[in-house]
Coordinates of C-alpha atoms and ligand atoms in Angstrom, one line a residue:
X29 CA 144.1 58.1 222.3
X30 CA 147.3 59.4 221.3
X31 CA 149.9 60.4 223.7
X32 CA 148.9 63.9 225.9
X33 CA 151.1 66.2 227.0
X34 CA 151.3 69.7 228.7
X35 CA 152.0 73.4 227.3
X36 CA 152.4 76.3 228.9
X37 CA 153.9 75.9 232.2
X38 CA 157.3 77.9 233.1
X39 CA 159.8 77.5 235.7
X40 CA 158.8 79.9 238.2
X41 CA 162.2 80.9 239.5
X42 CA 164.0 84.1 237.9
X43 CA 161.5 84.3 234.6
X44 CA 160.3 87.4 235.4
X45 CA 156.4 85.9 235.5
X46 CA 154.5 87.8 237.9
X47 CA 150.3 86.6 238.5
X48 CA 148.2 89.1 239.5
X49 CA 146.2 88.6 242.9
X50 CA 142.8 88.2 241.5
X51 CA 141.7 87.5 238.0
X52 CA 138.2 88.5 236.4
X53 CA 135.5 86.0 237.5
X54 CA 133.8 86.0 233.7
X55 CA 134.8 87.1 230.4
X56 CA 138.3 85.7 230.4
X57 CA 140.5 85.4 227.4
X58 CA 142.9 82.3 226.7
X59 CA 146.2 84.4 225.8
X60 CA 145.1 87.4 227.3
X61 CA 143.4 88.9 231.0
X62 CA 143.4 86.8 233.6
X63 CA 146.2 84.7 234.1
X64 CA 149.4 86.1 232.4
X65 CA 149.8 84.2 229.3
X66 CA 153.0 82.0 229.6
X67 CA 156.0 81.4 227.0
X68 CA 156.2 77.8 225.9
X69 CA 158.6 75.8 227.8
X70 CA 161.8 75.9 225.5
X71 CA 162.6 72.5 225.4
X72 CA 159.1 71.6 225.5
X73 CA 158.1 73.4 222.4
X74 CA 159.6 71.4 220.4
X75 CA 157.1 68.5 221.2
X76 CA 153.9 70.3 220.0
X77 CA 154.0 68.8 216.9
X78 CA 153.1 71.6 214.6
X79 CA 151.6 70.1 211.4
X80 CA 152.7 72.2 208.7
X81 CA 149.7 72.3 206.8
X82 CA 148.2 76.1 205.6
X83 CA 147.1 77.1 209.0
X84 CA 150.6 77.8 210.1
X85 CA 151.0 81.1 211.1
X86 CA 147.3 81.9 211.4
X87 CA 146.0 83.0 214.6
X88 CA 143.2 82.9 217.0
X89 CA 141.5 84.3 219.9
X90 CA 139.2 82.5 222.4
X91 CA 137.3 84.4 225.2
X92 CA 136.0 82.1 228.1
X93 CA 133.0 82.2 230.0
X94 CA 131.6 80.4 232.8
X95 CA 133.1 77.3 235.3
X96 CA 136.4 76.2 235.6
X97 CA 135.3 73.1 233.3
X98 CA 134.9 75.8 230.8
X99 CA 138.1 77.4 231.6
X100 CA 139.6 74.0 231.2
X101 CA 137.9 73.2 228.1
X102 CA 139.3 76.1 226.9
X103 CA 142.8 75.1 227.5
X104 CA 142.0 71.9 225.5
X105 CA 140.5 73.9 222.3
X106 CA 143.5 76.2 222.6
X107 CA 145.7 73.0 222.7
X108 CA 143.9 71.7 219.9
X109 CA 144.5 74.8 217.7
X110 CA 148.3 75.0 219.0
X111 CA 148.7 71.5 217.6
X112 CA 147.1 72.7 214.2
X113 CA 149.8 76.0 213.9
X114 CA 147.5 78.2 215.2
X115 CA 148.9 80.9 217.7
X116 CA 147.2 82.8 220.2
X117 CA 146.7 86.6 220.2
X118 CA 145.7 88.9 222.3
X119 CA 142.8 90.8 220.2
X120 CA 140.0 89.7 218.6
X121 CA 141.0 92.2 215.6
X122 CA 144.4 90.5 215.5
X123 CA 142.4 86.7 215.1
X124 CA 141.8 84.6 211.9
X125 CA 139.8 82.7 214.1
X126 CA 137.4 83.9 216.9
X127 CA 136.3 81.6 219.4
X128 CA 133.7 82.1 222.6
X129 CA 133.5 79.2 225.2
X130 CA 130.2 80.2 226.6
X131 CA 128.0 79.7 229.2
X132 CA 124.1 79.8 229.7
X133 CA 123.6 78.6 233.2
X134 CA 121.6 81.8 233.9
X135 CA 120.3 83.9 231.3
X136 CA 122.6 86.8 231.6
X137 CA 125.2 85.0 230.8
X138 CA 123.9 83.7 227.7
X139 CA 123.1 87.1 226.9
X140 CA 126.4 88.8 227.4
X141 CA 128.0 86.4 224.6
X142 CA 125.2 87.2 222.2
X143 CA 126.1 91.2 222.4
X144 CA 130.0 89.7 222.1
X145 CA 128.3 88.1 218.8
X146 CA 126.8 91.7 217.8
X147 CA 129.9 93.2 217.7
X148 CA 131.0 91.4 214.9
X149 CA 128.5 92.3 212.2
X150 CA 130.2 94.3 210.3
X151 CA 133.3 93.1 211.1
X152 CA 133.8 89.4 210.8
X153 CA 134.7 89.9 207.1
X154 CA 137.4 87.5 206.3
X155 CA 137.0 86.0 210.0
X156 CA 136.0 82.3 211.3
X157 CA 133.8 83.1 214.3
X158 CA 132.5 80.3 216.3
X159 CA 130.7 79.9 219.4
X160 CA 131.5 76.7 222.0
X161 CA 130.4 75.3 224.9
X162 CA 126.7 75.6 226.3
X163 CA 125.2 78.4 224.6
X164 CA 126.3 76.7 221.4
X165 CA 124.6 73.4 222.7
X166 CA 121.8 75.2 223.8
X167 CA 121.0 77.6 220.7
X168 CA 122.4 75.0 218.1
X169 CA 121.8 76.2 214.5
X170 CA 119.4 78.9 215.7
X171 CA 122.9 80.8 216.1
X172 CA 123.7 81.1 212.8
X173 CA 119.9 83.1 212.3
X174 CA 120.5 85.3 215.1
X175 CA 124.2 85.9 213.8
X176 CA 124.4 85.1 210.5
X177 CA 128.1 85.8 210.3
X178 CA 129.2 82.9 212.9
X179 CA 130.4 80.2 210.8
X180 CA 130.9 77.0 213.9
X181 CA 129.0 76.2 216.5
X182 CA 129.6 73.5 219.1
X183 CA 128.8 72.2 222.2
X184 CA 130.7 71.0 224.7
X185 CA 129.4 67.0 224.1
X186 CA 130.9 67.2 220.6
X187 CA 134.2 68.9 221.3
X188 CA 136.3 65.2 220.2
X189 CA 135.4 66.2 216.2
X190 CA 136.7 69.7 216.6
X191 CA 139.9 69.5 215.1
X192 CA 137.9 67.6 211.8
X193 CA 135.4 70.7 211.9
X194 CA 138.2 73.5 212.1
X195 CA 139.6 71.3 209.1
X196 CA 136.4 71.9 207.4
X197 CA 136.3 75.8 207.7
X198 CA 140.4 75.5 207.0
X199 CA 139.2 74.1 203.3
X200 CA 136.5 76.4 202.5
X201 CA 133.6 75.3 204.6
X202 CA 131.5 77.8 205.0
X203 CA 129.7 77.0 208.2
X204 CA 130.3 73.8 210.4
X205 CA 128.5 72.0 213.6
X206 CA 129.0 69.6 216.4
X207 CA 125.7 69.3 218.6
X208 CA 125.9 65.5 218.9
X209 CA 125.2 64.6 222.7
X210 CA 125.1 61.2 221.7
X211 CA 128.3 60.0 223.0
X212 CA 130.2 58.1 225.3
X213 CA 133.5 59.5 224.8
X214 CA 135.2 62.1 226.9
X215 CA 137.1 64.9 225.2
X216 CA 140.5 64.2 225.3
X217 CA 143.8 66.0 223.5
X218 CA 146.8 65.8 222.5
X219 CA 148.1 69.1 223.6
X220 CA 146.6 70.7 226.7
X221 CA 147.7 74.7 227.0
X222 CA 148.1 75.2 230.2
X223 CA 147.0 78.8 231.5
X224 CA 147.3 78.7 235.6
X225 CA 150.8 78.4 236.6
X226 CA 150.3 76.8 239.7
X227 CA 147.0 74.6 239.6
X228 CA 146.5 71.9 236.9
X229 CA 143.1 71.1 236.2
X230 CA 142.3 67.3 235.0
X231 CA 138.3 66.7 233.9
X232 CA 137.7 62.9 234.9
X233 CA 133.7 62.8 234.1
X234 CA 132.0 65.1 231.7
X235 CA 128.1 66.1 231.0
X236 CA 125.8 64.8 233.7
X237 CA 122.9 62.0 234.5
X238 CA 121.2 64.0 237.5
X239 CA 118.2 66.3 236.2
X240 CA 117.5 69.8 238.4
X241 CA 115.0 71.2 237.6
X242 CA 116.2 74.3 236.8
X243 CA 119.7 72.9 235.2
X244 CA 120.7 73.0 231.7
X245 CA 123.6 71.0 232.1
X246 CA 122.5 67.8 231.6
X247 CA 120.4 69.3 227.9
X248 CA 123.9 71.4 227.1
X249 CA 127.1 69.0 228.1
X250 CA 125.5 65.6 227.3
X251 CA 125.1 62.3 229.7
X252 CA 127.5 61.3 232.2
X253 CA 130.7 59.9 231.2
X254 CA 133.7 59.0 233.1
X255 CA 137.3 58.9 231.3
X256 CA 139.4 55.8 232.7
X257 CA 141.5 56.1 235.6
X258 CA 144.4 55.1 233.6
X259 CA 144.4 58.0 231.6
X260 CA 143.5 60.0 234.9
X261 CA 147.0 59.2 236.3
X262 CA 148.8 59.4 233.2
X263 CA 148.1 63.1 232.9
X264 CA 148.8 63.7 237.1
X265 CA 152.0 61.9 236.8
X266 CA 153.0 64.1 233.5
X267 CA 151.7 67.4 235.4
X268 CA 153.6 66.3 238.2
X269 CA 157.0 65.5 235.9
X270 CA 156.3 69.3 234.3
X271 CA 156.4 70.5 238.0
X272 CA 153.1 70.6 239.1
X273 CA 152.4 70.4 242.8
X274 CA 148.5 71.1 242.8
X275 CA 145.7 69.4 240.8
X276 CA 142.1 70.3 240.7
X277 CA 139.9 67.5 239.5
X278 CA 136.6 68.5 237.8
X279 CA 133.3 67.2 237.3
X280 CA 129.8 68.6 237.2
X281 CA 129.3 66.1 239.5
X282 CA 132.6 65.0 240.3
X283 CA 132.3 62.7 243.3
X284 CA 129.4 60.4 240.7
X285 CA 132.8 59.6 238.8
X286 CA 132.8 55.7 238.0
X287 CA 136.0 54.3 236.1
X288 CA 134.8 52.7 233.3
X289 CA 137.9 50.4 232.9
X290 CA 138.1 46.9 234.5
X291 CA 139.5 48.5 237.9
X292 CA 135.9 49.8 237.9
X293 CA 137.2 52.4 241.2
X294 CA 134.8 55.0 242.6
X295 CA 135.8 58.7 243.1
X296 CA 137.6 57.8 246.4
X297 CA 139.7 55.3 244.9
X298 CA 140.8 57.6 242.1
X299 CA 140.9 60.7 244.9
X300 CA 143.6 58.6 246.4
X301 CA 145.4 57.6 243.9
X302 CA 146.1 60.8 242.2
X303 CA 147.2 62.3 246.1
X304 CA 149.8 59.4 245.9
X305 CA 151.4 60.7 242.7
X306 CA 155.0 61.7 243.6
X307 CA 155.4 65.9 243.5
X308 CA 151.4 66.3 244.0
X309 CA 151.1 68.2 247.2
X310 CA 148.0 69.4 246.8
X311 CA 144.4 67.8 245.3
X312 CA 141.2 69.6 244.9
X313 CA 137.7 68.3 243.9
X314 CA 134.6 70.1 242.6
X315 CA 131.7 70.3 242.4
X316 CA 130.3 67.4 244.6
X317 CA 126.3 66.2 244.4
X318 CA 125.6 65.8 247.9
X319 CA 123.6 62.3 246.8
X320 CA 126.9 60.5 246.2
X321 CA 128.8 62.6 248.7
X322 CA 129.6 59.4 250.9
X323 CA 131.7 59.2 254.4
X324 CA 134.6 57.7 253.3
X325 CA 135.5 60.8 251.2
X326 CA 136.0 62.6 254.9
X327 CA 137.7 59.5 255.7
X328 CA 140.2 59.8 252.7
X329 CA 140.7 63.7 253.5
X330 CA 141.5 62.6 257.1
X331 CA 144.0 59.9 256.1
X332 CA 145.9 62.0 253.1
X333 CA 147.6 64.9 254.0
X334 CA 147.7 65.7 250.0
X335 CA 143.4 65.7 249.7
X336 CA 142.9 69.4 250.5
X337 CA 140.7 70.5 253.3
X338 CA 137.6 72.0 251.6
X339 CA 134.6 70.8 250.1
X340 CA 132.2 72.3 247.8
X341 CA 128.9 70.9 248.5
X342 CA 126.2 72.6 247.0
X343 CA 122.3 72.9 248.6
X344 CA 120.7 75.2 246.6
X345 CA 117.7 75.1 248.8
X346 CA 117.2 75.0 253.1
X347 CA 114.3 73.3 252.5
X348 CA 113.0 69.8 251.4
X349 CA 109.7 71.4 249.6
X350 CA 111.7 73.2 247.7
X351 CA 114.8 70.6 246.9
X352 CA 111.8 68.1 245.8
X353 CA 110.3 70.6 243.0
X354 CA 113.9 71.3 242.4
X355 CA 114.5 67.5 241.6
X356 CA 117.3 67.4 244.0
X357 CA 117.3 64.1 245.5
X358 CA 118.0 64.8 248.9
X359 CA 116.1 66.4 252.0
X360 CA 117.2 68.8 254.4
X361 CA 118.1 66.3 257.1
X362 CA 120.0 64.0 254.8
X363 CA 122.2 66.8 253.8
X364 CA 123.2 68.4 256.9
X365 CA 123.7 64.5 258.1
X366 CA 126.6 65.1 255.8
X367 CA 127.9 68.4 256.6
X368 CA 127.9 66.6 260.3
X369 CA 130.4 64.1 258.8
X370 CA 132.5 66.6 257.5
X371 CA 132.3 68.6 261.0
X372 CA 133.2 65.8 262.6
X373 CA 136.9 64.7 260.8
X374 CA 139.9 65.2 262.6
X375 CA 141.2 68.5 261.0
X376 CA 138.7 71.3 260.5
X377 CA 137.8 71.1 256.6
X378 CA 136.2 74.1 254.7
X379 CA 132.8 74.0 253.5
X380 CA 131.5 75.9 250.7
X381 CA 128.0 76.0 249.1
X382 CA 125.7 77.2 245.9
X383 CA 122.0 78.4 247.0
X384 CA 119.5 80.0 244.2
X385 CA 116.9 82.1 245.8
X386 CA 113.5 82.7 244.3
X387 CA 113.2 79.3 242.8
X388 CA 109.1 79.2 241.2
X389 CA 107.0 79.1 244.4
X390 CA 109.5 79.8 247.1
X391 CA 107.6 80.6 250.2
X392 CA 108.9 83.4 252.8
X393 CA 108.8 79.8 255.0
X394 CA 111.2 78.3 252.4
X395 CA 113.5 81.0 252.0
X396 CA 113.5 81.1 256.1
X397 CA 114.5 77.6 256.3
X398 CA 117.8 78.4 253.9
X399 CA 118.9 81.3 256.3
X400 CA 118.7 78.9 259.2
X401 CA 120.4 76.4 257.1
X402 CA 123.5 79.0 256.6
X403 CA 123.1 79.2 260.3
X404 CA 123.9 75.5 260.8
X405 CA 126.4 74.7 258.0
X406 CA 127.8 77.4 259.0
X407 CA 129.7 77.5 255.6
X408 CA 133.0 79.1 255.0
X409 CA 131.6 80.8 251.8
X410 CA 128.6 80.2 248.9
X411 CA 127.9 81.3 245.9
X412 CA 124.5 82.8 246.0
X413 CA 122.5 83.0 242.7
X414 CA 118.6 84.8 242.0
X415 CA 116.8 81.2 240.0
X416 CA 116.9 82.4 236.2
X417 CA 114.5 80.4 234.2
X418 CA 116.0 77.8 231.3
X419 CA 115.0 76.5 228.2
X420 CA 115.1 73.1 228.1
X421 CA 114.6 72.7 231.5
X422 CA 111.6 71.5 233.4
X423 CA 110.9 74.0 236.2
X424 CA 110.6 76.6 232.8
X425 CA 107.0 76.4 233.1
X426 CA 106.7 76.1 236.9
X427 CA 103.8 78.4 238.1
X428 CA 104.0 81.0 241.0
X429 CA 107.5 83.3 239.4
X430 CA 109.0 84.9 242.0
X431 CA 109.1 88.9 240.9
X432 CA 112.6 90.2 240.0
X433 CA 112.3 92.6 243.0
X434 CA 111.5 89.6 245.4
X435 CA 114.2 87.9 244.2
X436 CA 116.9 90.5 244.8
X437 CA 115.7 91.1 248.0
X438 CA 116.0 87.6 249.0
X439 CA 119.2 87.5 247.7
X440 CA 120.7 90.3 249.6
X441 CA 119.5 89.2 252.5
X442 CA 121.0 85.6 252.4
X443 CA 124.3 87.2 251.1
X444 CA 124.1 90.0 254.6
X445 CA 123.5 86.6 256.8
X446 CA 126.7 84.8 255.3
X447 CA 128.5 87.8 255.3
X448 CA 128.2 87.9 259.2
X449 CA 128.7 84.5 259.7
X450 CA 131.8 84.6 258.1
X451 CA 133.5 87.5 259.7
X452 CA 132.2 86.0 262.8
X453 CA 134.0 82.3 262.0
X454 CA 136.9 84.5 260.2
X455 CA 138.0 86.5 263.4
X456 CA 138.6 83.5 265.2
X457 CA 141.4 82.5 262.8
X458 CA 143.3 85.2 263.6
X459 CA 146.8 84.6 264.9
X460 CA 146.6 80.8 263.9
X461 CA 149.4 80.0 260.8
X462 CA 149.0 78.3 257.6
X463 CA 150.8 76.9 254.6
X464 CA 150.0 78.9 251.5
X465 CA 150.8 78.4 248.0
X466 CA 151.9 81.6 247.1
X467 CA 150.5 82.3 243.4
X468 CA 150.1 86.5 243.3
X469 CA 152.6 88.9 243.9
X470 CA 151.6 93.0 244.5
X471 CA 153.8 95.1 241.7
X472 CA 155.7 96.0 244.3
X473 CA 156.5 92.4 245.9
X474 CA 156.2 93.3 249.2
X475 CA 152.9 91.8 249.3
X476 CA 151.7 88.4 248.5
X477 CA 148.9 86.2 248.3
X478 CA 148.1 82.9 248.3
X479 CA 145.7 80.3 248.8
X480 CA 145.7 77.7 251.8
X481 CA 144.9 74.0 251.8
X482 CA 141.1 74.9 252.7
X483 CA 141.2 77.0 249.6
X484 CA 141.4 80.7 252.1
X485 CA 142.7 83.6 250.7
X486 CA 145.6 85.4 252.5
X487 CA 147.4 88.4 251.4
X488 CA 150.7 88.5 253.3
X489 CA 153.8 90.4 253.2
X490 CA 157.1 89.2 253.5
X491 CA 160.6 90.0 253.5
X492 CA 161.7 87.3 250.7
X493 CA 161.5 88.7 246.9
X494 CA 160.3 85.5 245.1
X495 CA 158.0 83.6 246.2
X496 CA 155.5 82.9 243.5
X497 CA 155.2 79.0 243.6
X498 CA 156.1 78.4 246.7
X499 CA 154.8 76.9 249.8
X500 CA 155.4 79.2 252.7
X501 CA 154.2 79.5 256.2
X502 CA 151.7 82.5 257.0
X503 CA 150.4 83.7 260.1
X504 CA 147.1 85.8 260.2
X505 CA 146.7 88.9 261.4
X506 CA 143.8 90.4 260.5
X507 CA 140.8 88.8 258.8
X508 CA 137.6 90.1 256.5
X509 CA 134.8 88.7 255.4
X510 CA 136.0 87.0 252.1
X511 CA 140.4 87.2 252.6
X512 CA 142.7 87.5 255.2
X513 CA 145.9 89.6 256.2
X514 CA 148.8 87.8 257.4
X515 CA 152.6 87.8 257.8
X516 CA 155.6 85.2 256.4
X517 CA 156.5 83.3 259.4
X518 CA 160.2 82.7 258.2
Ligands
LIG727 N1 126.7 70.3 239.3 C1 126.7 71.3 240.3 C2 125.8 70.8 241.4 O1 125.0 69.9 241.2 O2 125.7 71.5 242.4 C3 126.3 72.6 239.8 C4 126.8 73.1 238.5 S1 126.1 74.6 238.0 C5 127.2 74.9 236.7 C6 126.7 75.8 239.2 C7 125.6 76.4 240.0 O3 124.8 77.3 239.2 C8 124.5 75.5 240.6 O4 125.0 74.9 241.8 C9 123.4 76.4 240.9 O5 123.5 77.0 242.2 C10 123.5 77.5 239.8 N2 122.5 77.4 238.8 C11 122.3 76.4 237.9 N3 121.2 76.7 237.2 C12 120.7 77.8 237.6 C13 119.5 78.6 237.3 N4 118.7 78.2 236.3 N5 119.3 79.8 238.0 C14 120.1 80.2 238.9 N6 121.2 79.5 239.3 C15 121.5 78.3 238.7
LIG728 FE1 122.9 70.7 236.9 FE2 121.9 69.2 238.9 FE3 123.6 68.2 237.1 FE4 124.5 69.9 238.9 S1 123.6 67.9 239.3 S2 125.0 69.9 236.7 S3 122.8 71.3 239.1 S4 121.6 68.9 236.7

């Protein structure tokens, strides 16, 4: 692998950058929405090395869907196309090339990009649209019959042969894959664009070996593979070196990592390491399978101050019927053992959760026993999803559906519990004070927000009239269900 390096982050200090407090959950665009873009570094610029072939000055827009690995793949593509004299715009109708990293995780989301597709048939004249990432993996060629004016598709597994298939479309190919999951290789760049200001994302395992039943991920990102911790550190000490202070590390099943290299470490080993990279302050890991969720990962997040205090430790199901049909490999009992560990460490660590409701056959029993699981966990937030049936997935053909109706009942009932356990938990946080990495400004900068080391949003005002990037002291005065108020303690 050739040398890697970072695009896209700025000096924070006097450049004018303001982030906005929230950005859109779905639908973002790389150069565009979300995230301010970001100038190139001007001394760094001059390291993309721009090949001066026929692409140069052609452009491209990508629109992201999905996870933060997607978000991150996205960065990679976008580095990808930056190294190939590509630049970024901010409209579709501006691109050369059209890109959509895409998700189909629930079915909704797979249909959203196909009505993105539609709007391109009678336009993409003289365009290269492509679709990436799941749906791509998922649909494969069928793509090109349900839009006929795509000309690439490719999943996530094959993303190492994009810059030869972009070559191929560059010299007149007409329409290009990559669906290969057939490989052992991680997808690794040269150039990395770098959208979030403050948090650097590094992928350390891609695709996964585990097999839910209701999962595509493991048909749609390929086998498990881990990238070497060598090359792990390399691109925390460069993030670090480009100023850096908080890393995310990403995995669909992050905490399975395995270094493949002689060292042969396990996640906690590498969690470690990267906290003891000079300038990282902060370290973040998602999302953890609860089978290889093992003590000593408390026991690192107890020892090193830079391992952040929150896990994301998905159940899906409060009960063991359910988890067995969903192929989960754990029961009830052995999960909440867990969630006991975590409970138990020295400082209080945050604890987050995914739970699908109306999985094929969910009794009212089942559903009854996740509601008094959110009563135990008591978890600091979850994601809650209504099941959405998946090709390529075995619980497809599961009998006993739950209606649509059922489901959304279900659903709003788990959310109404939550919500009252976390205003409950919330309240009692009021008037304690905690550091924040301050990464949103209001337009008028008296207000700020920012996220603390157990990943809690607090809006807070403040005196000071730049603080984006900095760590700062917050007290809280007033807390909701899902943010809090607070003040600078200066
Ligand atoms: N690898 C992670 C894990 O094992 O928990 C999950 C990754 S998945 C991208 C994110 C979440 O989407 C899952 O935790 C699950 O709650 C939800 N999800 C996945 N498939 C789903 C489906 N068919 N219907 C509804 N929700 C689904
Ligand atoms: Fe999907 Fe299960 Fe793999 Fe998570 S562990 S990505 S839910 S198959």
């Amino acid at each position: 692998m050739a040398k890697t390096f970072d695009v896209g982050i700025e000096s924070l200090r006097g450049n004018g950058v303001a982030l906005p407090v929230a950005h859109q959950a779905a639908g973002r665009q790389a150069g565009a929405g979300g995230l301010l873009p970001l100038p190139l570094r001007g001394g760094r610029g001059s390291e993309v090395a721009v090949a001066p072939t026929a692409t140069a000055g052609k452009s491209f827009f990508l629109e992201t869907f999905g996870c933060q690995m997607n978000d991150h793949d996205s960065e990679k593509v976008a580095g990808v196309l930056q190294g190939r004299g590509y630049h970024a715009v901010e409209s579709p109708a501006l691109a050369d090339l059209v890109l959509y990293n895409t998700c189909s995780i629930r079915e909704k989301a797979a249909q959203k990009v196909f009505a993105r597709l539609g709007d391109w048939k009678t336009l993409a004249d003289g365009k290269i649209i492509g679709v990436l990432g799941c749906l791509a993996q998922q649909e494969g060629e069928e793509i090109f019959e349900r839009a006929p004016w795509v000309s690439l598709v490719c999943g996530s597994a094959s993303y190492r042969k994009l810059p030869e298939l972009i070559a191929q479309l560059e010299s007149g190919g007409r329409r290009v894959t990559g669906l290969d999951l057939d490989t052992d290789e991680t997808f690794e760049t040269e150039i990395t664009r770098r959208d979030n200001l403050l948090r650097a994302y590094i992928t350390i395992i891609e695709g996964c070996d585990y097999a839910c039943s209701y999962c595509v991920v493991p048909h749609t990102r390929g086998p498990e593979r881990s990238r070497a911790s060598e090359a792990v550190l390399a691109e925390a000490r460069r993030l670090a070196g480009a100023g850096y202070t908080e890393i995310q590390l990403l995995g669909q099943t992050v905490n399975s990592y395995r270094d493949p290299s002689p060292r042969g470490w396990k996640f906690v080993d590498l969690l470690r390491a990267v906290a003891a990279v000079p300038g990282i302050r902060r370290v973040r890991f998602t999302t953890s399978h609860p089978n290889d969720f093992h003590r000593e990962i408390v026991e690192a997040i107890d020892e090193v101050s830079e391992l952040c205090d929150h896990v994301h430790l998905p159940v899906q199901s409060g009960s063991t019927r359910v988890l067995r049909e969903m192929l989960r490999t754990y029961t009830r009992e052995e999960y909440l053992q867990k969630i006991e560990w975590i409970r138990a460490a020295r400082r209080p660590i945050s604890i987050t959760s995914d739970i699908i409701v109306g999985f094929p056959g969910e009794t009212e029993a089942d559903f009854a026993e996740t509601l008094s699981l959110l009563d135990t966990a008591k978890y600091d937030a979850i994601f809650s999803f209504k099941y959405s049936p998946r090709p390529n997935t075995s619980a497809m053909h599961l009998p006993d559906a739950i209606p649509e109706e059922e489901k959304s009942r279900r659903l709003a009932v788990l959310n109404e519990r939550q919500r009252a356990i976390q205003i409950a938990a919330n309240e009692k946080l009021v008037g304690q004070s905690y550091e924040v990495l301050v990464d949103g400004c209001h337009p008028a900068r008296t207000q700020w927000g920012g996220r603390t080391s157990c990943n809690r949003l607090i809006n807070f005002t403040s005196p000071h009239v730049n603080l984006l990037g900095e760590y700062v002291q917050v007290k809280v005065t007033r807390a909701g269900p899902n943010s809090f108020a607070g003040e600078h303690v200066t």
